[in-house]
């Protein structure tokens, strides 16, 4: 029997607020244990939460960018359970009246658009972190993370392959970065996904039993976890077994998931409205103001790049996938770089440099790329030299003109100097000169290369070509 | 100087006229506490050294012709309000050694107005109870009859004011915890409109119902303290700007023309004859003063107790979950694992009433019971609010007894929590609807015990309440006795 894959994602995202959701403590990552916390974070008796308005704004913006309906009335609820990393013994979250509902995100699957539904987006607070003594002498709690604002984005079970799940996760991350809602640093866990996956006989409309894999923090692990779970579940089904509803832990290194020994399944969270906070009431005007303040989103930029700038679709897709790259491109064009040239540099050398360094950050602005392109355009450096300059810029952050000057990379256009080298090359390469005179045009290329070698690639190629032609003509004369 | 009788206004006058120094007055109160509190047991802790420092500062201000509304006035607060550097126990073993690093806004505000904090007052554990018998630190006694309870949960606050151990006290009221002990001890207790006083630093019992308020000897003092403690606080999202700059304004306006509704349910057979008689006298007094008293009805009164105990226990079960032995407070000494740590800590740290409410609250929020209990209680809450709204279209005030009986004997209701809960029948609906209400002394019953009368007003209608209460106080005066109690004329 053929099976159909059904996947839904729950994505938890840390919002880019400076302070925590219910107090003034910093949300900065890291920091000495228990230094980013106050009596509110540790839930001392008598303390009260006060809603960070910026967190509400970010949640609304995320919802708007994902085409959600924004609730004019929503409220916070308490989710009650005991655990040492949860100092109040309840998490302030949203239960039945989330701030955003019913949106969608479009993803590109082999050139075809697929729409993935968003069920809801709600606001909640993060918990602390347990630090277990490696010698088994007990556990300590770090409350720095307590009260860091999060949103949870719940999708419809609309994805039907690991590839779609990955694409959706990438797209959501891209939107969140564009809107400034989150910096989505994956290695800091500021965006993580839970994958809900089930199989059903092809053509069936009834959903099968799903499993949930928690806390996946890379695109690759979402893809791998989904693929592995499909194999596992179809294996069970093909043998006539039944998939059990459970939470599983994905082990990236092992490439396998394991059932979690988790009592959570039996948890009754006893949700009820948080009486310490007033409901979140948003006027139409305020929602509209947030909508208007949204920046240009990736699909809009994509359209502009392809339709107005003539950038190939594939390149535009890659450049717009990351707001950082896209902003870099925008800046380069703004400072006068030709759009296609800038795109080529990004797609070629810059992407390679970023991949090699394992980063998404370009250590200089688009303005610098424009300057580099300008140096080429003025004929002050060659294309090849420009590649060297770019590597140097990436490594040191220096400006192109500074690097060119300091390293003496400027094109040699000194006629006497070049004449001396051309003469030398002609007199030292008799064989090639003869070949050329014998009608082998290719020999010209070799002689050019020799001049370039002598000048460390800096010779002005147009001048060299003309001078070589002159020199050879003279040599041919008896 | 007869310490026990002093009001806020008296002290302001004495300091102004240099009849006594703030330090002398403060020392006088500590002497009073020393001579009476072994019998009464109102205080959990005292802070004499700091108080004398504060009194000296108050005196400096008085000498300079400065100082706030409460300058040099010795006061005490219920021990569920946080005081920086000073134990805040909630009368629980759980918080026996808890010293908060911050001060509750209401306490900060009375101190900012110059009040001298004498100490922290006893209560039912986590403010749960009507007798101040559920305290880890022992039973507070009623100054009128030491065999009887002072009421609760702000029993320490009421007993301290009634016995002249403090000029005024702050209490908290979740279902009557200021008004019922005020009634039992013959003092004035005001529960302001929900949102009037910041809850920041008040250890939460039931967040949607809790409200801090004053216990005083006179109605005017009540207004003065409310002036000091009210107002929007950024640290409490549920606090509000009331728009009332001065609660004493118009307080002498009399009762003429006031429309007062008296629900028949508030004078039913469940109310003791002595209480009924005194409330009857009060109605006559108001009519004599030119108010119109009319019998009316609160149909949902019967459901208020059930709704209150469901909602308050639900919130309490969540609010008290943080006492888990991990971060602060009591932790059991021997445990095998995390669950064991939780179980032992909470079993040993909480008293039986707190445990009862936690279990009740956990139950009504559990899936499968939520709709039948918690959700239904919220609906009743809405209906009770609506019913009050309708009544206040016609009436300025609702009048009735604060409690169905006067102070009962210590131990009398132990082992019968439901009977204890039923004593809150007239007070809880006020919290459910978020309204303001006052309890003022209304004479004595046949056992020479104070009867309390409750006046309920519309939201933010404190000034009408205070005006009517002051008029009644003038018509129906009380005196403070040599013994420290207050006896009707």
Short mmCIF file of C-alpha atoms in Angstrom, two decimals, chain B residues 162-413:
data_model
loop_
_atom_site.label_atom_id
_atom_site.label_comp_id
_atom_site.label_asym_id
_atom_site.label_seq_id
_atom_site.Cartn_x
_atom_site.Cartn_y
_atom_site.Cartn_z
CA UNK B 162 -9.22 47.64 68.21
CA UNK B 163 -6.82 47.18 71.11
CA UNK B 164 -4.93 50.39 70.38
CA UNK B 165 -1.72 48.65 69.31
CA UNK B 166 -1.60 50.69 66.10
CA UNK B 167 -3.39 53.79 64.91
CA UNK B 168 -4.31 52.02 61.71
CA UNK B 169 -3.43 48.85 59.88
CA UNK B 170 -3.44 47.59 56.32
CA UNK B 171 -5.30 44.40 55.59
CA UNK B 172 -6.17 42.52 52.45
CA UNK B 173 -9.63 41.44 51.41
CA UNK B 174 -10.29 38.57 49.00
CA UNK B 175 -13.75 37.57 50.20
CA UNK B 176 -14.28 39.72 53.27
CA UNK B 177 -10.92 39.49 54.98
CA UNK B 178 -10.85 43.18 55.93
CA UNK B 179 -14.55 43.72 56.59
CA UNK B 180 -15.41 40.64 58.64
CA UNK B 181 -12.58 41.07 61.18
CA UNK B 182 -13.34 44.82 61.31
CA UNK B 183 -16.93 43.87 62.19
CA UNK B 184 -15.85 41.32 64.79
CA UNK B 185 -13.44 43.76 66.46
CA UNK B 186 -15.58 46.90 66.19
CA UNK B 187 -13.36 48.93 63.84
CA UNK B 188 -13.77 50.46 60.41
CA UNK B 189 -12.62 48.26 57.51
CA UNK B 190 -12.68 49.35 53.88
CA UNK B 191 -12.28 47.14 50.83
CA UNK B 192 -11.69 49.49 47.87
CA UNK B 193 -12.86 48.92 44.31
CA UNK B 194 -10.68 46.27 42.62
CA UNK B 195 -7.79 48.11 40.99
CA UNK B 196 -7.74 51.08 43.36
CA UNK B 197 -4.73 49.87 45.37
CA UNK B 198 -1.71 48.22 43.77
CA UNK B 199 -1.29 44.53 44.54
CA UNK B 200 2.44 44.68 43.86
CA UNK B 201 4.12 43.10 46.84
CA UNK B 202 0.92 41.63 48.23
CA UNK B 203 1.49 37.88 48.33
CA UNK B 204 -1.26 36.61 46.06
CA UNK B 205 -4.12 34.47 47.31
CA UNK B 206 -6.67 34.98 44.52
CA UNK B 207 -5.37 37.61 42.14
CA UNK B 208 -8.68 38.63 40.58
CA UNK B 209 -10.24 39.25 44.00
CA UNK B 210 -7.42 40.44 46.30
CA UNK B 211 -7.45 44.07 47.32
CA UNK B 212 -5.55 45.94 50.05
CA UNK B 213 -7.44 48.33 52.29
CA UNK B 214 -7.29 50.18 55.62
CA UNK B 215 -8.53 49.16 59.08
CA UNK B 216 -8.99 52.27 61.17
CA UNK B 217 -10.76 53.62 64.21
CA UNK B 218 -12.78 56.20 62.32
CA UNK B 219 -14.28 56.63 58.88
CA UNK B 220 -12.28 59.76 58.23
CA UNK B 221 -9.02 57.92 58.99
CA UNK B 222 -10.10 55.31 56.47
CA UNK B 223 -10.39 58.01 53.81
CA UNK B 224 -7.00 59.47 54.75
CA UNK B 225 -5.25 56.09 54.47
CA UNK B 226 -6.99 55.41 51.17
CA UNK B 227 -5.65 58.74 49.91
CA UNK B 228 -2.19 57.48 50.71
CA UNK B 229 -2.38 53.99 49.22
CA UNK B 230 -4.55 54.36 46.12
CA UNK B 231 -3.43 55.04 42.57
CA UNK B 232 -2.13 53.42 39.43
CA UNK B 233 1.09 51.46 39.80
CA UNK B 234 3.11 50.47 36.74
CA UNK B 235 4.08 47.28 38.49
CA UNK B 236 0.47 46.06 38.71
CA UNK B 237 -1.34 45.91 35.36
CA UNK B 238 -4.70 45.57 37.11
CA UNK B 239 -4.26 48.80 39.10
CA UNK B 240 -6.12 51.82 37.82
CA UNK B 241 -6.11 55.56 37.90
CA UNK B 242 -9.27 56.18 39.91
CA UNK B 243 -9.56 59.83 39.09
CA UNK B 244 -10.35 60.54 42.74
CA UNK B 245 -7.73 62.90 44.15
CA UNK B 246 -9.14 63.15 47.68
CA UNK B 247 -11.35 60.62 49.42
CA UNK B 248 -12.07 62.93 52.35
CA UNK B 249 -13.72 65.44 50.05
CA UNK B 250 -17.40 65.74 50.86
CA UNK B 251 -17.11 63.25 53.71
CA UNK B 252 -19.19 65.47 56.00
CA UNK B 253 -21.96 65.79 53.46
CA UNK B 254 -24.43 63.72 55.48
CA UNK B 255 -26.80 61.00 54.35
CA UNK B 256 -29.73 63.11 53.26
CA UNK B 257 -31.22 62.03 49.98
CA UNK B 258 -29.20 58.84 49.66
CA UNK B 259 -31.09 55.91 48.18
CA UNK B 260 -30.17 52.83 50.17
CA UNK B 261 -31.26 49.32 49.18
CA UNK B 262 -31.53 46.62 51.82
CA UNK B 263 -31.67 43.17 50.24
CA UNK B 264 -34.11 40.89 52.05
CA UNK B 265 -31.57 38.06 51.70
CA UNK B 266 -29.22 40.03 53.96
CA UNK B 267 -31.70 39.93 56.84
CA UNK B 268 -32.87 36.34 56.53
CA UNK B 269 -33.24 33.80 59.32
CA UNK B 270 -29.59 32.83 58.89
CA UNK B 271 -28.64 36.14 60.51
CA UNK B 272 -28.43 36.12 64.30
CA UNK B 273 -31.16 38.11 66.12
CA UNK B 274 -28.64 40.42 67.76
CA UNK B 275 -27.14 41.37 64.40
CA UNK B 276 -30.57 41.80 62.82
CA UNK B 277 -31.66 44.07 65.62
CA UNK B 278 -28.63 46.36 65.25
CA UNK B 279 -29.00 46.55 61.47
CA UNK B 280 -32.66 47.47 62.04
CA UNK B 281 -31.47 50.30 64.28
CA UNK B 282 -29.04 51.43 61.60
CA UNK B 283 -31.80 51.57 59.00
CA UNK B 284 -33.84 53.73 61.37
CA UNK B 285 -30.84 55.99 61.95
CA UNK B 286 -30.37 56.48 58.20
CA UNK B 287 -34.04 57.27 57.71
CA UNK B 288 -33.80 59.76 60.52
CA UNK B 289 -30.88 61.39 58.71
CA UNK B 290 -32.96 61.79 55.59
CA UNK B 291 -31.85 58.80 53.55
CA UNK B 292 -34.39 56.56 51.85
CA UNK B 293 -34.04 52.90 52.83
CA UNK B 294 -35.91 50.40 50.73
CA UNK B 295 -36.17 46.65 50.84
CA UNK B 296 -34.80 45.04 47.71
CA UNK B 297 -33.52 41.67 46.59
CA UNK B 298 -30.29 40.09 45.41
CA UNK B 299 -31.47 36.91 43.75
CA UNK B 300 -28.02 35.48 43.12
CA UNK B 301 -26.83 35.92 46.71
CA UNK B 302 -27.20 32.18 47.26
CA UNK B 303 -24.75 31.38 44.50
CA UNK B 304 -22.07 33.84 45.54
CA UNK B 305 -20.41 31.55 48.10
CA UNK B 306 -20.09 28.66 45.67
CA UNK B 307 -18.78 30.87 42.88
CA UNK B 308 -16.36 32.57 45.26
CA UNK B 309 -14.88 29.37 46.64
CA UNK B 310 -14.45 27.94 43.16
CA UNK B 311 -12.79 31.02 41.66
CA UNK B 312 -10.65 31.91 44.67
CA UNK B 313 -9.49 28.33 45.19
CA UNK B 314 -8.72 27.88 41.49
CA UNK B 315 -6.49 30.96 41.48
CA UNK B 316 -4.98 30.01 44.84
CA UNK B 317 -4.04 26.54 43.63
CA UNK B 318 -2.00 28.19 40.88
CA UNK B 319 -0.66 31.10 42.97
CA UNK B 320 0.58 28.76 45.70
CA UNK B 321 2.19 26.33 43.27
CA UNK B 322 5.40 28.37 43.31
CA UNK B 323 6.08 27.25 46.88
CA UNK B 324 7.87 24.12 45.77
CA UNK B 325 10.99 24.12 47.92
CA UNK B 326 13.26 25.02 45.00
CA UNK B 327 13.87 28.75 45.15
CA UNK B 328 12.95 30.19 48.55
CA UNK B 329 10.93 29.32 51.58
CA UNK B 330 10.63 26.00 53.33
CA UNK B 331 12.23 22.85 51.91
CA UNK B 332 11.79 19.44 53.46
CA UNK B 333 15.05 18.02 54.70
CA UNK B 334 14.81 14.44 53.50
CA UNK B 335 13.76 13.58 49.93
CA UNK B 336 14.59 10.87 47.45
CA UNK B 337 13.87 12.64 44.17
CA UNK B 338 12.17 15.69 42.68
CA UNK B 339 8.59 14.46 43.14
CA UNK B 340 9.39 13.50 46.70
CA UNK B 341 10.88 16.95 47.30
CA UNK B 342 7.68 18.58 46.06
CA UNK B 343 5.41 16.26 48.02
CA UNK B 344 7.23 16.51 51.32
CA UNK B 345 7.89 20.24 51.12
CA UNK B 346 4.29 21.08 50.36
CA UNK B 347 2.87 18.54 52.82
CA UNK B 348 5.01 19.91 55.63
CA UNK B 349 5.05 23.58 54.64
CA UNK B 350 1.32 24.25 54.22
CA UNK B 351 -1.37 24.09 56.87
CA UNK B 352 -4.59 22.19 56.38
CA UNK B 353 -6.77 25.08 55.14
CA UNK B 354 -4.24 26.06 52.47
CA UNK B 355 -4.07 22.43 51.38
CA UNK B 356 -7.85 22.19 51.26
CA UNK B 357 -8.05 25.23 48.96
CA UNK B 358 -5.22 23.98 46.76
CA UNK B 359 -6.96 20.64 46.31
CA UNK B 360 -10.33 22.28 45.71
CA UNK B 361 -8.82 24.67 43.17
CA UNK B 362 -6.87 21.96 41.37
CA UNK B 363 -10.02 19.89 41.14
CA UNK B 364 -12.23 22.61 39.67
CA UNK B 365 -9.63 23.43 37.00
CA UNK B 366 -9.04 19.81 36.00
CA UNK B 367 -10.10 18.70 32.57
CA UNK B 368 -13.52 17.14 32.75
CA UNK B 369 -14.53 19.35 35.69
CA UNK B 370 -13.48 22.74 34.36
CA UNK B 371 -16.73 23.45 32.55
CA UNK B 372 -18.95 22.21 35.34
CA UNK B 373 -17.18 24.24 38.04
CA UNK B 374 -14.74 26.93 37.03
CA UNK B 375 -16.43 28.01 33.83
CA UNK B 376 -19.84 28.00 35.46
CA UNK B 377 -18.49 30.04 38.38
CA UNK B 378 -17.21 32.65 35.93
CA UNK B 379 -20.68 32.84 34.44
CA UNK B 380 -22.19 33.32 37.90
CA UNK B 381 -19.60 36.03 38.48
CA UNK B 382 -20.77 37.85 35.38
CA UNK B 383 -24.43 37.53 36.46
CA UNK B 384 -23.69 38.81 39.97
CA UNK B 385 -21.93 41.82 38.46
CA UNK B 386 -24.93 42.43 36.24
CA UNK B 387 -27.28 42.19 39.17
CA UNK B 388 -25.28 44.74 41.14
CA UNK B 389 -25.15 47.02 38.09
CA UNK B 390 -28.93 46.88 37.90
CA UNK B 391 -29.29 47.61 41.63
CA UNK B 392 -26.97 50.58 41.40
CA UNK B 393 -29.13 52.12 38.70
CA UNK B 394 -31.63 52.63 41.49
CA UNK B 395 -29.59 52.81 44.70
CA UNK B 396 -26.53 54.70 45.85
CA UNK B 397 -25.67 52.07 48.41
CA UNK B 398 -26.58 48.55 49.48
CA UNK B 399 -26.81 48.07 53.24
CA UNK B 400 -26.70 44.92 55.33
CA UNK B 401 -24.76 43.15 58.04
CA UNK B 402 -21.09 42.45 57.34
CA UNK B 403 -21.40 38.94 58.78
CA UNK B 404 -24.39 36.86 59.89
CA UNK B 405 -23.06 36.64 63.46
CA UNK B 406 -20.75 38.46 65.81
CA UNK B 407 -17.37 36.96 66.76
CA UNK B 408 -17.61 33.23 67.41
CA UNK B 409 -15.69 31.22 69.94
CA UNK B 410 -12.20 30.01 69.19
CA UNK B 411 -12.40 26.46 67.88
CA UNK B 412 -16.17 26.67 67.42
CA UNK B 413 -16.06 26.15 63.67
#
